[in-house]
Every structure is written in structure tokens, then in C-alpha cells.
């Protein structure tokens, strides 16, 4: 009887260990994608959405997060690439807001952009969060961090907490979700072409260039 009980205990222990391992795998995969390392398994350079081509100015959007290490590594490449975009093309960064901390950082990004204070704070925020493990849990802690760097504390807080900023952040997140995006950085051309970031950061930008050129050529013929 004792041997049977020991055998049953061993089985139960094995099942619990297997369940725990499965949970760890699921959580690990979730973190992998949340931090921006995940992407499409396809080897195709981009996904073309079933949408009609746009008209007018072509928009290229990078979705990112200050909490994403991969976004930080992509940042310098994007900064060097953006000035070379041709006329008729607009580039925009959109900070995602799929968690409480990301939503606060997205509002901070919008506020800094409104006051032309991104040059003084964009890389500071990346460094503070990723190099020094700074956590900005409240608007006040963010306001103290940016105070005197292109914007004053009170002006920043007023803009960060404004209804307009909340609407802009909500609109950006709705767009992110509507495109079916799940990870950052994500690069989207004209709300129609989603670049496969797994092909490499430099190649992703080259693919974006090719798509932009194709769209410009097509619109010039219309």
C-alpha cells in the first residue's frame, strides 16, 4: 500500500512539474513578444493588407515602446534613415499603450512632442528605463524627470493629463490593434504594408524604402 501511495505521489508531482513548466514557457513567450523580440514566422519581407491604396501623402509609422530593448537598438537606424525620405512621405513614431506603464509613457511621448522637447528627452528616457531600471509609475515622477529639459514640470503635466493627449493615445492604440500588430518595434507603410522585422532592422528599412518608391511612382501616374 505504501509503495502504491508513493507511486501516486510521484505521478502527481510529475504532473504538477509539467504544468509548472508549461506555464513558464507560456509566460516566457509572452514576455518575448511583449519586449519586441517576436515577429512573423514568415520569411516574406512584408505583409500586404487587403486594403485599397491610399491617396496623397504616404505615411510611414514606427510603433515602439521605451520599455523595449529592440526598439532602442532600432532607434539610431531610424534617426539616420528618416532624413532621406523623399518629398510626399511623412514619418511618425507612435508609442504603444497596451499596458498601464506603456500608456503613461505614450502620453509622455505625446506631451514631449507637443512641446518640441523630444530631442532633449527621447534618448534620456530609453537610457533611464533600460540602463538604470528607472520606473515611472506616476505622471509626477515623469514630470520631475523632464523638468528643465525642453519643458517645465507644470506645462508637461498639464499636457500629459489633457483630454487631447488621452484621445491621441487611444487613437494610436486602436490603430495598432486594427492592424493586427502584437509586438514592437513595428514598421507600417501607408497603413497597408506591415514590414517583417524578423528580416533584420537594416533590411526592414530598405524594404520600406522600396514600398515607398513603388507607391510614389504609382501615384505619379494617376
PDB file of C-alpha atoms in Angstrom:
ATOM      1  CA  UNK A   1       0.000   0.000   0.000  1.00  0.00           C
ATOM      2  CA  UNK A   2       2.819   2.362   0.917  1.00  0.00           C
ATOM      3  CA  UNK A   3       4.525   1.701  -2.427  1.00  0.00           C
ATOM      4  CA  UNK A   4       1.275   2.447  -4.260  1.00  0.00           C
ATOM      5  CA  UNK A   5       0.865   5.739  -2.392  1.00  0.00           C
ATOM      6  CA  UNK A   6       4.454   6.659  -3.181  1.00  0.00           C
ATOM      7  CA  UNK A   7       3.835   5.871  -6.848  1.00  0.00           C
ATOM      8  CA  UNK A   8       0.689   8.038  -6.905  1.00  0.00           C
ATOM      9  CA  UNK A   9       2.606  10.857  -5.211  1.00  0.00           C
ATOM     10  CA  UNK A  10       5.340  10.603  -7.828  1.00  0.00           C
ATOM     11  CA  UNK A  11       2.766  10.807 -10.633  1.00  0.00           C
ATOM     12  CA  UNK A  12       1.106  13.837  -9.070  1.00  0.00           C
ATOM     13  CA  UNK A  13       4.466  15.517  -8.582  1.00  0.00           C
ATOM     14  CA  UNK A  14       5.365  14.850 -12.196  1.00  0.00           C
ATOM     15  CA  UNK A  15       2.073  16.279 -13.446  1.00  0.00           C
ATOM     16  CA  UNK A  16       2.479  19.418 -11.314  1.00  0.00           C
ATOM     17  CA  UNK A  17       6.044  19.860 -12.578  1.00  0.00           C
ATOM     18  CA  UNK A  18       4.898  19.521 -16.176  1.00  0.00           C
ATOM     19  CA  UNK A  19       2.118  22.078 -15.647  1.00  0.00           C
ATOM     20  CA  UNK A  20       4.553  24.484 -13.997  1.00  0.00           C
ATOM     21  CA  UNK A  21       6.986  24.100 -16.892  1.00  0.00           C
ATOM     22  CA  UNK A  22       4.204  24.757 -19.398  1.00  0.00           C
ATOM     23  CA  UNK A  23       3.186  27.913 -17.523  1.00  0.00           C
ATOM     24  CA  UNK A  24       6.788  29.137 -17.534  1.00  0.00           C
ATOM     25  CA  UNK A  25       7.028  28.542 -21.279  1.00  0.00           C
ATOM     26  CA  UNK A  26       3.791  30.442 -21.944  1.00  0.00           C
ATOM     27  CA  UNK A  27       4.858  33.353 -19.727  1.00  0.00           C
ATOM     28  CA  UNK A  28       8.301  33.392 -21.342  1.00  0.00           C
ATOM     29  CA  UNK A  29       6.874  33.511 -24.841  1.00  0.00           C
ATOM     30  CA  UNK A  30       4.546  36.318 -23.791  1.00  0.00           C
ATOM     31  CA  UNK A  31       7.438  38.359 -22.432  1.00  0.00           C
ATOM     32  CA  UNK A  32       9.473  37.595 -25.559  1.00  0.00           C
ATOM     33  CA  UNK A  33       6.811  39.183 -27.749  1.00  0.00           C
ATOM     34  CA  UNK A  34       5.960  41.988 -25.323  1.00  0.00           C
ATOM     35  CA  UNK A  35       9.589  43.111 -25.291  1.00  0.00           C
ATOM     36  CA  UNK A  36       9.647  43.251 -29.059  1.00  0.00           C
ATOM     37  CA  UNK A  37      11.692  40.194 -29.933  1.00  0.00           C
ATOM     38  CA  UNK A  38       8.833  38.301 -31.526  1.00  0.00           C
ATOM     39  CA  UNK A  39       7.652  38.660 -35.065  1.00  0.00           C
ATOM     40  CA  UNK A  40       6.238  36.923 -38.058  1.00  0.00           C
ATOM     41  CA  UNK A  41       7.489  33.425 -38.729  1.00  0.00           C
ATOM     42  CA  UNK A  42       7.145  34.075 -42.430  1.00  0.00           C
ATOM     43  CA  UNK A  43      10.236  34.800 -44.467  1.00  0.00           C
ATOM     44  CA  UNK A  44       8.351  37.300 -46.610  1.00  0.00           C
ATOM     45  CA  UNK A  45       9.686  40.877 -46.302  1.00  0.00           C
ATOM     46  CA  UNK A  46       6.254  42.340 -45.675  1.00  0.00           C
ATOM     47  CA  UNK A  47       2.554  41.596 -45.347  1.00  0.00           C
ATOM     48  CA  UNK A  48       0.179  43.448 -47.660  1.00  0.00           C
ATOM     49  CA  UNK A  49      -3.176  44.070 -46.009  1.00  0.00           C
ATOM     50  CA  UNK A  50      -6.371  43.716 -48.012  1.00  0.00           C
ATOM     51  CA  UNK A  51      -6.979  47.437 -48.218  1.00  0.00           C
ATOM     52  CA  UNK A  52      -7.165  49.854 -51.130  1.00  0.00           C
ATOM     53  CA  UNK A  53      -4.110  52.006 -51.770  1.00  0.00           C
ATOM     54  CA  UNK A  54      -4.235  55.393 -50.100  1.00  0.00           C
ATOM     55  CA  UNK A  55      -4.020  58.732 -51.813  1.00  0.00           C
ATOM     56  CA  UNK A  56      -1.979  61.823 -51.120  1.00  0.00           C
ATOM     57  CA  UNK A  57       0.923  61.805 -48.682  1.00  0.00           C
ATOM     58  CA  UNK A  58       2.452  58.431 -47.819  1.00  0.00           C
ATOM     59  CA  UNK A  59       2.813  57.788 -44.103  1.00  0.00           C
ATOM     60  CA  UNK A  60       5.401  55.509 -42.534  1.00  0.00           C
ATOM     61  CA  UNK A  61       4.775  54.705 -38.876  1.00  0.00           C
ATOM     62  CA  UNK A  62       7.063  53.067 -36.344  1.00  0.00           C
ATOM     63  CA  UNK A  63       5.271  51.667 -33.298  1.00  0.00           C
ATOM     64  CA  UNK A  64       7.627  51.458 -30.329  1.00  0.00           C
ATOM     65  CA  UNK A  65       7.965  51.428 -26.551  1.00  0.00           C
ATOM     66  CA  UNK A  66      10.558  52.931 -24.223  1.00  0.00           C
ATOM     67  CA  UNK A  67      10.435  49.601 -22.364  1.00  0.00           C
ATOM     68  CA  UNK A  68      11.501  47.621 -25.454  1.00  0.00           C
ATOM     69  CA  UNK A  69      15.269  46.959 -25.826  1.00  0.00           C
ATOM     70  CA  UNK A  70      14.873  46.112 -29.511  1.00  0.00           C
ATOM     71  CA  UNK A  71      13.172  49.480 -30.097  1.00  0.00           C
ATOM     72  CA  UNK A  72      16.149  51.243 -28.584  1.00  0.00           C
ATOM     73  CA  UNK A  73      18.563  49.451 -30.910  1.00  0.00           C
ATOM     74  CA  UNK A  74      16.343  50.311 -33.875  1.00  0.00           C
ATOM     75  CA  UNK A  75      16.121  53.964 -32.852  1.00  0.00           C
ATOM     76  CA  UNK A  76      19.530  55.113 -34.137  1.00  0.00           C
ATOM     77  CA  UNK A  77      18.978  53.440 -37.508  1.00  0.00           C
ATOM     78  CA  UNK A  78      15.604  55.126 -37.881  1.00  0.00           C
ATOM     79  CA  UNK A  79      17.060  58.527 -36.958  1.00  0.00           C
ATOM     80  CA  UNK A  80      19.697  58.162 -39.680  1.00  0.00           C
ATOM     81  CA  UNK A  81      17.171  56.863 -42.223  1.00  0.00           C
ATOM     82  CA  UNK A  82      14.313  59.339 -41.754  1.00  0.00           C
ATOM     83  CA  UNK A  83      16.008  62.454 -43.271  1.00  0.00           C
ATOM     84  CA  UNK A  84      16.454  60.572 -46.542  1.00  0.00           C
ATOM     85  CA  UNK A  85      12.744  60.042 -47.089  1.00  0.00           C
ATOM     86  CA  UNK A  86      11.570  61.721 -50.309  1.00  0.00           C
ATOM     87  CA  UNK A  87       9.030  64.512 -50.611  1.00  0.00           C
ATOM     88  CA  UNK A  88       5.479  63.302 -50.235  1.00  0.00           C
ATOM     89  CA  UNK A  89       6.363  60.942 -47.379  1.00  0.00           C
ATOM     90  CA  UNK A  90       5.755  61.592 -43.691  1.00  0.00           C
ATOM     91  CA  UNK A  91       7.287  59.603 -40.826  1.00  0.00           C
ATOM     92  CA  UNK A  92       5.757  59.264 -37.374  1.00  0.00           C
ATOM     93  CA  UNK A  93       6.631  57.373 -34.220  1.00  0.00           C
ATOM     94  CA  UNK A  94       3.727  56.090 -32.128  1.00  0.00           C
ATOM     95  CA  UNK A  95       4.318  54.842 -28.599  1.00  0.00           C
ATOM     96  CA  UNK A  96       2.148  51.819 -27.859  1.00  0.00           C
ATOM     97  CA  UNK A  97      -0.228  51.830 -24.883  1.00  0.00           C
ATOM     98  CA  UNK A  98      -1.102  48.181 -24.302  1.00  0.00           C
ATOM     99  CA  UNK A  99      -0.269  48.246 -20.568  1.00  0.00           C
ATOM    100  CA  UNK A 100      -0.591  50.729 -17.713  1.00  0.00           C
ATOM    101  CA  UNK A 101       3.092  51.672 -17.805  1.00  0.00           C
ATOM    102  CA  UNK A 102       3.147  51.904 -21.595  1.00  0.00           C
ATOM    103  CA  UNK A 103       0.040  54.081 -21.631  1.00  0.00           C
ATOM    104  CA  UNK A 104       1.697  56.567 -19.269  1.00  0.00           C
ATOM    105  CA  UNK A 105       4.849  56.597 -21.393  1.00  0.00           C
ATOM    106  CA  UNK A 106       2.743  57.040 -24.537  1.00  0.00           C
ATOM    107  CA  UNK A 107       1.109  60.100 -23.003  1.00  0.00           C
ATOM    108  CA  UNK A 108       4.549  61.397 -22.007  1.00  0.00           C
ATOM    109  CA  UNK A 109       5.798  60.930 -25.576  1.00  0.00           C
ATOM    110  CA  UNK A 110       2.814  62.895 -26.933  1.00  0.00           C
ATOM    111  CA  UNK A 111       3.337  65.681 -24.402  1.00  0.00           C
ATOM    112  CA  UNK A 112       7.040  65.986 -25.193  1.00  0.00           C
ATOM    113  CA  UNK A 113       6.305  66.017 -28.903  1.00  0.00           C
ATOM    114  CA  UNK A 114       3.701  68.769 -28.454  1.00  0.00           C
ATOM    115  CA  UNK A 115       6.296  70.994 -26.761  1.00  0.00           C
ATOM    116  CA  UNK A 116       9.207  70.142 -29.094  1.00  0.00           C
ATOM    117  CA  UNK A 117      11.038  68.525 -26.190  1.00  0.00           C
ATOM    118  CA  UNK A 118      11.697  65.103 -27.685  1.00  0.00           C
ATOM    119  CA  UNK A 119      15.251  65.928 -28.727  1.00  0.00           C
ATOM    120  CA  UNK A 120      16.087  66.626 -25.095  1.00  0.00           C
ATOM    121  CA  UNK A 121      14.290  63.627 -23.603  1.00  0.00           C
ATOM    122  CA  UNK A 122      13.772  60.779 -26.089  1.00  0.00           C
ATOM    123  CA  UNK A 123      17.107  59.054 -25.532  1.00  0.00           C
ATOM    124  CA  UNK A 124      17.164  60.074 -21.870  1.00  0.00           C
ATOM    125  CA  UNK A 125      14.002  58.040 -21.335  1.00  0.00           C
ATOM    126  CA  UNK A 126      15.435  54.999 -23.115  1.00  0.00           C
ATOM    127  CA  UNK A 127      18.597  55.186 -21.003  1.00  0.00           C
ATOM    128  CA  UNK A 128      16.807  55.785 -17.714  1.00  0.00           C
ATOM    129  CA  UNK A 129      14.417  52.876 -18.158  1.00  0.00           C
ATOM    130  CA  UNK A 130      16.768  50.346 -19.710  1.00  0.00           C
ATOM    131  CA  UNK A 131      20.187  51.225 -18.274  1.00  0.00           C
ATOM    132  CA  UNK A 132      19.208  52.388 -14.801  1.00  0.00           C
ATOM    133  CA  UNK A 133      15.943  50.481 -14.334  1.00  0.00           C
ATOM    134  CA  UNK A 134      14.040  53.668 -13.598  1.00  0.00           C
ATOM    135  CA  UNK A 135      10.319  53.139 -13.161  1.00  0.00           C
ATOM    136  CA  UNK A 136       7.924  55.955 -13.913  1.00  0.00           C
ATOM    137  CA  UNK A 137       4.754  54.901 -12.142  1.00  0.00           C
ATOM    138  CA  UNK A 138       3.088  58.313 -11.974  1.00  0.00           C
ATOM    139  CA  UNK A 139       2.862  61.476 -14.075  1.00  0.00           C
ATOM    140  CA  UNK A 140       4.683  63.337 -11.306  1.00  0.00           C
ATOM    141  CA  UNK A 141       7.793  61.156 -11.494  1.00  0.00           C
ATOM    142  CA  UNK A 142       7.919  61.725 -15.249  1.00  0.00           C
ATOM    143  CA  UNK A 143       7.403  65.463 -14.822  1.00  0.00           C
ATOM    144  CA  UNK A 144      10.300  65.636 -12.366  1.00  0.00           C
ATOM    145  CA  UNK A 145      12.496  63.736 -14.823  1.00  0.00           C
ATOM    146  CA  UNK A 146      11.840  66.017 -17.810  1.00  0.00           C
ATOM    147  CA  UNK A 147      11.666  69.311 -15.879  1.00  0.00           C
ATOM    148  CA  UNK A 148      14.180  71.741 -17.366  1.00  0.00           C
ATOM    149  CA  UNK A 149      14.884  69.574 -20.401  1.00  0.00           C
ATOM    150  CA  UNK A 150      12.983  71.478 -23.059  1.00  0.00           C
ATOM    151  CA  UNK A 151       9.819  71.802 -20.973  1.00  0.00           C
ATOM    152  CA  UNK A 152       8.908  72.778 -17.425  1.00  0.00           C
ATOM    153  CA  UNK A 153       7.222  70.456 -14.961  1.00  0.00           C
ATOM    154  CA  UNK A 154       3.809  72.133 -14.822  1.00  0.00           C
ATOM    155  CA  UNK A 155       3.454  72.595 -18.576  1.00  0.00           C
ATOM    156  CA  UNK A 156       4.378  68.960 -19.136  1.00  0.00           C
ATOM    157  CA  UNK A 157       1.886  67.718 -16.532  1.00  0.00           C
ATOM    158  CA  UNK A 158      -0.914  69.827 -17.917  1.00  0.00           C
ATOM    159  CA  UNK A 159      -0.379  68.469 -21.420  1.00  0.00           C
ATOM    160  CA  UNK A 160       0.170  64.874 -20.313  1.00  0.00           C
ATOM    161  CA  UNK A 161      -3.090  64.869 -18.355  1.00  0.00           C
ATOM    162  CA  UNK A 162      -5.138  66.671 -21.004  1.00  0.00           C
ATOM    163  CA  UNK A 163      -8.131  65.046 -22.752  1.00  0.00           C
ATOM    164  CA  UNK A 164      -6.489  65.756 -26.101  1.00  0.00           C
ATOM    165  CA  UNK A 165      -3.447  63.672 -25.187  1.00  0.00           C
ATOM    166  CA  UNK A 166      -5.660  60.822 -23.973  1.00  0.00           C
ATOM    167  CA  UNK A 167      -7.582  60.874 -27.252  1.00  0.00           C
ATOM    168  CA  UNK A 168      -4.363  60.803 -29.291  1.00  0.00           C
ATOM    169  CA  UNK A 169      -3.007  57.855 -27.306  1.00  0.00           C
ATOM    170  CA  UNK A 170      -6.298  55.975 -27.637  1.00  0.00           C
ATOM    171  CA  UNK A 171      -6.363  56.605 -31.388  1.00  0.00           C
ATOM    172  CA  UNK A 172      -2.805  55.314 -31.784  1.00  0.00           C
ATOM    173  CA  UNK A 173      -3.571  52.166 -29.826  1.00  0.00           C
ATOM    174  CA  UNK A 174      -6.767  51.486 -31.783  1.00  0.00           C
ATOM    175  CA  UNK A 175      -4.760  51.775 -34.973  1.00  0.00           C
ATOM    176  CA  UNK A 176      -2.091  49.381 -33.627  1.00  0.00           C
ATOM    177  CA  UNK A 177      -4.753  46.797 -32.747  1.00  0.00           C
ATOM    178  CA  UNK A 178      -6.694  47.255 -36.004  1.00  0.00           C
ATOM    179  CA  UNK A 179      -3.541  46.462 -37.979  1.00  0.00           C
ATOM    180  CA  UNK A 180      -3.228  43.180 -36.086  1.00  0.00           C
ATOM    181  CA  UNK A 181       0.121  44.134 -34.573  1.00  0.00           C
ATOM    182  CA  UNK A 182       1.292  42.328 -31.436  1.00  0.00           C
ATOM    183  CA  UNK A 183       4.917  43.361 -30.933  1.00  0.00           C
ATOM    184  CA  UNK A 184       7.262  46.325 -31.185  1.00  0.00           C
ATOM    185  CA  UNK A 185       9.084  47.727 -32.986  1.00  0.00           C
ATOM    186  CA  UNK A 186       6.647  47.534 -35.865  1.00  0.00           C
ATOM    187  CA  UNK A 187       7.044  49.394 -39.139  1.00  0.00           C
ATOM    188  CA  UNK A 188       3.980  50.117 -41.270  1.00  0.00           C
ATOM    189  CA  UNK A 189       3.841  51.810 -44.666  1.00  0.00           C
ATOM    190  CA  UNK A 190       0.670  53.697 -45.566  1.00  0.00           C
ATOM    191  CA  UNK A 191      -1.463  51.559 -43.216  1.00  0.00           C
ATOM    192  CA  UNK A 192      -1.262  48.801 -45.842  1.00  0.00           C
ATOM    193  CA  UNK A 193       2.166  47.180 -45.669  1.00  0.00           C
ATOM    194  CA  UNK A 194       3.494  45.679 -42.438  1.00  0.00           C
ATOM    195  CA  UNK A 195       7.234  45.084 -42.575  1.00  0.00           C
ATOM    196  CA  UNK A 196       8.502  41.759 -41.251  1.00  0.00           C
ATOM    197  CA  UNK A 197      11.025  42.847 -38.613  1.00  0.00           C
ATOM    198  CA  UNK A 198      12.497  39.341 -38.457  1.00  0.00           C
ATOM    199  CA  UNK A 199      14.345  40.011 -41.720  1.00  0.00           C
ATOM    200  CA  UNK A 200      16.692  42.387 -39.880  1.00  0.00           C
ATOM    201  CA  UNK A 201      16.500  46.049 -38.959  1.00  0.00           C
ATOM    202  CA  UNK A 202      18.518  47.437 -41.883  1.00  0.00           C
ATOM    203  CA  UNK A 203      16.710  45.293 -44.425  1.00  0.00           C
ATOM    204  CA  UNK A 204      13.353  46.291 -42.916  1.00  0.00           C
ATOM    205  CA  UNK A 205      14.149  49.932 -43.634  1.00  0.00           C
ATOM    206  CA  UNK A 206      15.306  49.054 -47.160  1.00  0.00           C
ATOM    207  CA  UNK A 207      12.009  47.245 -47.776  1.00  0.00           C
ATOM    208  CA  UNK A 208      10.137  50.303 -46.504  1.00  0.00           C
ATOM    209  CA  UNK A 209      12.116  52.427 -48.983  1.00  0.00           C
ATOM    210  CA  UNK A 210      11.184  50.104 -51.853  1.00  0.00           C
ATOM    211  CA  UNK A 211       7.495  50.212 -50.948  1.00  0.00           C
ATOM    212  CA  UNK A 212       7.567  53.995 -50.642  1.00  0.00           C
ATOM    213  CA  UNK A 213       9.191  54.282 -54.077  1.00  0.00           C
ATOM    214  CA  UNK A 214       6.563  51.985 -55.598  1.00  0.00           C
ATOM    215  CA  UNK A 215       3.700  53.954 -54.053  1.00  0.00           C
ATOM    216  CA  UNK A 216       5.159  57.289 -55.173  1.00  0.00           C
ATOM    217  CA  UNK A 217       5.645  56.005 -58.711  1.00  0.00           C
ATOM    218  CA  UNK A 218       2.102  54.676 -58.825  1.00  0.00           C
ATOM    219  CA  UNK A 219       0.601  57.934 -57.574  1.00  0.00           C
ATOM    220  CA  UNK A 220       2.610  59.976 -60.020  1.00  0.00           C
ATOM    221  CA  UNK A 221       0.962  58.035 -62.843  1.00  0.00           C
ATOM    222  CA  UNK A 222      -2.561  58.576 -61.547  1.00  0.00           C
TER     223      UNK A 222
END
